[in-house]
């Protein structure tokens, strides 16, 4: 019995399934972009497998280590916008020169962690704006669930109905039930691509870096900027929205350092995850916020399997039908989208800047190779600044005394995960709690 209790504590079903979903969605949603980037640099079949190995091991090690260290669901991912940038920027570049650019970006990320400048900026961003940023990032995944009902209703509709039934009778396993129904429906359709299976361990391929100043400036610096603005920024927003006061600088230092070590094997960009982290930091991962770090650990375990088995696991994940992947992504993120919107819109003074941030982020707008997460946040901050200036012009200074922090953030700036059991409760719920 003691062994069973220990097993349930270390591997609760909801945390394991959340980790699996995070890897499933994170890998299948953008692996094609990574393959395109590798081929742009002239990667051989062995080097392509090595890229999967390096990325899988890097994400696995950082997810497990950082989640255990900070007792928070710290989930890392590869830089999807960075991969998209590489797909065009590595044309005519040798693999050795590409590795040099990877190293530069990784070192700059580590330096940003050591100096702490990025965390200082993030600490001045109001919580509602960070929540709106997260909601904008996740919104497309929520709407994709219903888009799939039109494109492949035989899969998406039963999944959604299974989720609703689960919410009624077994809420902790509602997402797992939806996944099981989706697998059954796609198997019945015969939409899995099961040809070309081969079981084999990945073999890392070392590439000696070359430092060409044109490639460093044209690829390395943009890769760093895109990763920080489009990936680490919403990644921090996920942790803050879930109520975790995890220090950001050490996370950047470690992801940058691990990235630099694995860069010669094809690890082009490690960063804090947003979408997959939202899956592991929500209530579906574990009812106790203080134990959701277990979902981050299991995410790392599954990523390690992806890295160690390289092409085999990559083949399995890419064989999954799009309707299954997109459907389960939308279902798994429903709770996080709802809590993000609640947090974003609860402050009257910050409501308009939050809406601007939400809409601009959800638009997918890209400028200078930088995605809408950065521009959405910038638009929200500008809206907030203009509103505060207008209030000062009218002589209303009380509402603008602390333009960079929400009231809740000012009260508890250093909440621990254990103390953040209800990070997204509404004002009515908070009032009821105080009066009880």
XYZ file of C-alpha atoms in Angstrom:
436
model
C 0.000 0.000 0.000
C 2.845 2.389 0.785
C 4.316 1.754 -2.656
C 0.960 2.463 -4.298
C 0.582 5.733 -2.372
C 4.097 6.775 -3.384
C 3.359 5.899 -7.014
C 0.171 7.943 -6.992
C 2.060 10.891 -5.522
C 4.886 10.721 -8.074
C 2.728 9.840 -11.071
C -0.851 11.098 -10.653
C -2.904 10.335 -13.743
C -3.798 13.963 -14.406
C -0.176 15.142 -14.194
C 1.105 12.349 -16.433
C -1.616 12.986 -19.009
C -0.933 16.740 -18.898
C 2.763 16.075 -19.544
C 1.923 13.765 -22.428
C -0.485 16.299 -23.946
C 2.114 19.052 -23.630
C 4.682 17.015 -25.576
C 2.102 15.800 -28.090
C 0.881 19.312 -28.855
C 4.287 20.975 -28.649
C 5.926 18.498 -31.008
C 3.236 17.911 -33.598
C 2.211 21.568 -33.907
C 5.565 22.758 -35.236
C 7.920 19.850 -35.969
C 7.477 20.445 -39.704
C 8.904 23.962 -39.257
C 11.943 22.534 -37.454
C 12.538 19.994 -40.219
C 12.291 22.776 -42.817
C 14.834 24.873 -40.907
C 17.272 21.952 -40.687
C 16.957 21.200 -44.384
C 17.521 24.883 -45.211
C 21.001 24.513 -43.686
C 21.616 21.371 -45.721
C 21.168 18.928 -42.833
C 21.709 15.268 -43.644
C 19.349 12.567 -42.377
C 21.744 11.878 -39.470
C 21.961 15.587 -38.596
C 18.176 15.914 -38.714
C 17.837 13.055 -36.220
C 20.509 14.735 -34.101
C 18.424 17.931 -34.030
C 15.487 15.972 -32.601
C 17.837 14.323 -30.100
C 19.371 17.621 -28.924
C 16.056 19.444 -28.666
C 14.361 16.546 -26.871
C 17.185 16.107 -24.356
C 17.485 19.862 -23.799
C 13.779 20.307 -23.132
C 13.655 17.155 -21.015
C 16.565 18.124 -18.773
C 15.362 21.689 -18.240
C 11.725 20.704 -17.612
C 12.688 18.103 -15.002
C 15.467 20.079 -13.326
C 13.736 23.458 -13.144
C 10.347 22.051 -12.118
C 11.935 20.103 -9.252
C 14.141 23.018 -8.226
C 11.384 25.634 -8.034
C 8.391 23.349 -7.314
C 6.508 24.957 -10.183
C 5.445 23.602 -13.598
C 8.375 25.094 -15.508
C 7.963 23.819 -19.060
C 10.420 24.605 -21.832
C 10.077 24.307 -25.594
C 11.928 24.990 -28.783
C 11.517 28.392 -30.389
C 8.877 27.907 -33.087
C 9.178 31.520 -34.376
C 12.936 30.974 -34.296
C 12.566 27.845 -36.422
C 10.431 29.800 -38.892
C 13.130 32.475 -39.047
C 15.799 29.819 -39.632
C 13.774 28.219 -42.414
C 14.422 31.305 -44.522
C 17.558 32.732 -42.881
C 19.698 29.583 -43.261
C 19.437 29.404 -47.027
C 23.003 29.217 -48.349
C 24.447 28.902 -44.818
C 26.549 25.893 -43.844
C 25.585 23.770 -40.852
C 28.773 24.853 -39.035
C 27.891 28.530 -39.519
C 24.335 27.829 -38.354
C 25.677 26.250 -35.154
C 27.738 29.392 -34.550
C 24.523 31.447 -34.747
C 22.796 29.036 -32.344
C 25.635 29.502 -29.854
C 25.458 33.295 -30.033
C 21.704 33.308 -29.381
C 22.075 30.861 -26.475
C 24.861 32.871 -24.842
C 22.835 36.090 -25.124
C 19.845 34.386 -23.459
C 22.094 33.186 -20.623
C 23.521 36.695 -20.225
C 20.007 38.157 -20.030
C 19.392 35.761 -17.154
C 22.632 36.539 -15.340
C 22.147 40.306 -15.600
C 18.448 40.119 -14.646
C 17.356 42.828 -17.069
C 14.546 40.758 -18.601
C 13.049 39.883 -15.213
C 13.114 43.537 -14.131
C 11.094 44.446 -17.218
C 8.611 41.608 -16.671
C 8.083 42.563 -13.023
C 6.788 45.973 -14.152
C 4.166 44.550 -16.518
C 0.660 44.670 -14.964
C -0.860 41.253 -14.267
C -4.017 41.927 -16.370
C -1.866 42.758 -19.411
C 0.193 39.601 -18.946
C -3.019 37.591 -18.646
C -4.433 39.228 -21.784
C -1.200 38.395 -23.593
C -1.589 34.744 -22.608
C -5.258 34.666 -23.615
C -4.370 36.112 -27.021
C -1.708 33.464 -27.572
C -4.077 30.633 -26.652
C -7.198 31.960 -28.349
C -6.424 30.448 -31.747
C -6.137 26.999 -30.181
C -9.525 27.372 -28.519
C -11.239 28.425 -31.739
C -9.475 25.663 -33.691
C -11.436 23.082 -31.678
C -14.682 24.357 -33.216
C -13.121 24.782 -36.639
C -12.314 21.078 -36.547
C -15.983 20.341 -35.825
C -16.700 21.652 -39.303
C -13.703 20.020 -40.989
C -13.834 16.676 -39.171
C -16.907 16.539 -36.978
C -16.710 12.770 -36.586
C -13.629 13.309 -34.407
C -13.979 16.771 -32.848
C -17.651 16.520 -31.808
C -17.324 13.200 -29.889
C -14.192 14.557 -28.196
C -16.030 17.667 -27.026
C -19.026 15.659 -25.844
C -16.716 13.290 -23.948
C -15.083 16.314 -22.304
C -18.470 17.720 -21.249
C -19.501 14.330 -19.837
C -16.218 14.179 -17.975
C -16.735 17.638 -16.495
C -20.073 16.394 -15.165
C -19.135 12.995 -13.751
C -15.300 12.767 -13.513
C -13.838 16.285 -13.866
C -10.246 15.311 -13.057
C -10.141 12.972 -16.054
C -12.259 14.950 -18.519
C -9.329 15.793 -20.821
C -8.044 12.201 -20.670
C -11.500 10.949 -21.655
C -11.604 13.360 -24.595
C -8.192 12.131 -25.768
C -9.262 8.480 -25.522
C -12.407 9.157 -27.546
C -10.364 11.089 -30.124
C -7.887 8.229 -30.532
C -10.754 5.762 -30.974
C -12.530 7.992 -33.498
C -9.420 8.577 -35.613
C -8.537 4.864 -35.494
C -12.058 4.050 -36.702
C -11.596 6.560 -39.527
C -8.245 5.043 -40.460
C -6.627 8.478 -40.565
C -3.357 7.492 -38.822
C -0.276 7.449 -41.088
C 1.384 4.279 -39.849
C 3.777 3.494 -42.712
C 7.564 3.777 -42.353
C 7.883 2.631 -38.733
C 11.399 1.839 -37.510
C 12.454 1.438 -33.863
C 15.933 2.892 -33.255
C 17.840 5.054 -30.791
C 18.965 8.488 -31.954
C 22.659 9.046 -32.665
C 23.897 12.588 -31.899
C 25.971 14.203 -34.620
C 28.525 16.832 -33.506
C 29.137 19.842 -35.769
C 32.090 22.117 -35.045
C 30.809 25.714 -34.987
C 32.087 28.412 -37.323
C 31.605 32.086 -36.518
C 30.851 34.116 -39.628
C 30.018 37.694 -38.661
C 27.376 38.036 -41.373
C 25.574 34.905 -40.190
C 25.913 35.966 -36.557
C 24.339 39.358 -37.290
C 21.820 38.126 -39.851
C 20.705 34.938 -38.053
C 22.061 34.794 -34.477
C 20.872 38.199 -33.271
C 17.378 37.916 -34.850
C 17.050 34.409 -33.384
C 17.783 35.812 -29.919
C 15.350 38.730 -30.335
C 12.531 36.549 -31.665
C 13.007 33.938 -28.929
C 12.911 36.522 -26.142
C 9.978 38.530 -27.507
C 7.804 35.773 -28.958
C 8.568 32.864 -26.616
C 10.054 33.830 -23.251
C 7.692 36.791 -22.862
C 4.444 34.750 -22.997
C 6.202 31.958 -21.091
C 6.662 34.269 -18.125
C 3.042 35.393 -18.492
C 1.879 31.777 -18.061
C 3.722 31.351 -14.762
C 2.585 34.699 -13.419
C -1.034 34.138 -14.494
C -1.066 30.783 -12.683
C 0.143 32.485 -9.489
C 3.747 31.240 -9.431
C 6.373 33.737 -8.263
C 9.211 31.692 -9.730
C 12.332 33.832 -10.350
C 12.771 34.313 -14.062
C 16.480 35.122 -14.331
C 17.704 31.643 -13.254
C 15.308 30.041 -15.743
C 16.816 32.068 -18.584
C 20.346 31.366 -17.370
C 19.775 27.612 -17.354
C 17.882 27.416 -20.659
C 20.574 29.510 -22.337
C 23.389 27.431 -20.853
C 21.843 24.068 -21.779
C 21.103 25.450 -25.235
C 24.756 26.454 -25.665
C 26.005 22.997 -24.603
C 23.696 21.208 -27.050
C 23.965 23.705 -29.928
C 26.689 21.717 -31.777
C 24.229 18.811 -31.932
C 21.423 20.916 -33.420
C 19.703 22.581 -30.455
C 18.866 25.934 -32.033
C 16.670 27.515 -29.348
C 15.416 26.591 -25.873
C 12.979 28.902 -24.124
C 10.106 29.024 -21.673
C 6.983 27.459 -23.135
C 3.622 29.212 -23.223
C 0.953 26.978 -24.747
C 2.274 23.702 -23.357
C 3.083 25.335 -20.010
C -0.531 26.467 -19.779
C -1.616 22.825 -19.958
C 0.653 21.870 -17.049
C -0.168 24.878 -14.861
C -3.958 24.555 -14.980
C -6.326 22.761 -12.632
C -6.602 19.826 -15.043
C -2.946 18.982 -14.341
C -3.511 18.725 -10.573
C -6.130 20.183 -8.207
C -3.350 21.372 -5.855
C -1.290 24.238 -7.371
C 1.625 23.272 -5.137
C 1.853 19.857 -6.817
C 1.463 20.856 -10.455
C 5.234 20.833 -10.811
C 4.855 17.048 -11.218
C 3.227 17.717 -14.608
C 6.324 19.712 -15.602
C 8.527 16.784 -14.546
C 6.512 14.309 -16.623
C 6.674 16.664 -19.585
C 10.445 16.453 -19.275
C 10.324 12.649 -19.092
C 8.332 12.437 -22.316
C 10.640 14.934 -24.021
C 13.623 12.793 -23.020
C 11.946 9.816 -24.697
C 11.428 11.924 -27.808
C 15.111 12.823 -27.811
C 16.479 9.352 -27.071
C 14.358 7.607 -29.677
C 14.651 10.496 -32.111
C 13.169 9.560 -35.431
C 10.944 6.788 -34.052
C 9.029 8.991 -31.632
C 9.039 11.800 -34.163
C 7.416 9.468 -36.668
C 4.787 8.379 -34.128
C 3.825 11.921 -33.164
C 3.688 13.180 -36.751
C 1.518 10.168 -37.685
C -1.310 11.523 -35.525
C -4.229 13.074 -37.433
C -4.469 16.891 -37.246
C -8.055 16.746 -35.977
C -6.912 14.784 -32.923
C -3.995 17.106 -32.145
C -5.870 20.370 -32.654
C -8.991 19.111 -30.935
C -7.245 17.970 -27.764
C -5.195 21.189 -27.714
C -8.356 23.292 -27.705
C -10.014 21.162 -25.031
C -6.934 21.070 -22.827
C -6.613 24.865 -22.866
C -10.260 25.829 -22.221
C -9.725 26.296 -18.484
C -6.569 28.364 -18.928
C -8.207 30.622 -21.515
C -11.119 31.239 -19.147
C -8.934 32.050 -16.144
C -6.720 34.311 -18.261
C -9.711 36.315 -19.481
C -11.033 36.629 -15.911
C -7.697 37.966 -14.690
C -7.302 40.271 -17.686
C -10.690 41.991 -17.422
C -11.317 42.286 -13.683
C -9.588 45.687 -13.220
C -11.665 48.584 -14.609
C -8.665 50.861 -15.135
C -6.701 48.208 -17.009
C -9.599 46.698 -18.956
C -9.106 48.679 -22.166
C -5.299 48.129 -22.303
C -5.936 44.431 -21.624
C -8.453 44.208 -24.484
C -5.992 45.933 -26.821
C -3.271 43.486 -25.761
C -5.618 40.534 -26.284
C -6.770 41.578 -29.752
C -3.335 42.596 -31.019
C -1.772 39.358 -29.772
C -4.533 37.170 -31.193
C -4.231 38.900 -34.594
C -0.949 37.143 -35.371
C 0.583 40.424 -36.554
C 4.296 40.174 -37.401
C 6.757 43.034 -38.008
C 10.538 42.855 -38.500
C 10.330 39.120 -37.911
C 8.946 39.626 -34.372
C 5.596 38.044 -33.589
C 2.383 39.498 -32.229
C 3.144 38.666 -28.585
C 5.666 41.505 -28.394
C 3.603 43.970 -30.416
C 0.425 43.090 -28.513
C 2.078 43.805 -25.183
C 3.607 47.018 -26.539
C 0.177 48.180 -27.782
C -1.347 47.449 -24.377
C 1.386 49.316 -22.499
C 1.005 52.328 -24.803
C -2.776 52.304 -24.295
C -2.245 52.196 -20.534
C 0.279 55.046 -20.641
C -2.023 57.266 -22.733
C -4.958 56.553 -20.424
C -2.906 57.471 -17.348
C -1.729 60.694 -18.991
C -5.349 61.591 -19.794
C -6.369 60.987 -16.180
C -3.516 63.140 -14.915
C -4.584 65.876 -17.317
C -8.042 65.791 -15.764
C -6.517 65.989 -12.284
C -7.395 62.359 -11.393
C -4.100 61.124 -9.981
C -5.411 58.498 -7.572
C -6.100 55.961 -10.283
C -2.707 56.377 -11.844
C -0.405 56.179 -8.836
C 0.859 52.698 -9.752
C 0.561 52.444 -13.535
C 2.615 49.297 -13.837
C 1.047 46.950 -11.271
C -2.434 45.618 -10.688
C -3.942 45.891 -7.200
C -3.603 42.148 -6.586
C -0.005 42.110 -7.737
C 0.809 45.011 -5.399
C -0.651 43.215 -2.408
C 1.251 39.954 -2.857
C 4.317 40.508 -5.063
C 6.130 37.381 -3.887
C 3.438 34.722 -3.631
C 4.687 31.178 -3.519
C 2.976 28.387 -5.496
C 1.588 26.866 -2.325
C 0.022 30.183 -1.371
C -1.589 30.648 -4.782
C -4.385 28.125 -4.610
C -6.859 30.346 -6.425
C -4.805 32.568 -8.746
C -7.711 33.452 -11.022
C -10.763 33.746 -8.823
C -13.207 36.502 -9.630
C -13.865 39.578 -7.482
C -17.194 38.078 -6.337
C -15.466 34.924 -5.178
C -12.822 36.961 -3.366
C -15.481 39.043 -1.606
C -17.362 35.908 -0.551
C -14.139 34.435 0.842
C -13.436 37.547 2.906
C -16.927 37.665 4.331
C -17.059 33.978 5.275
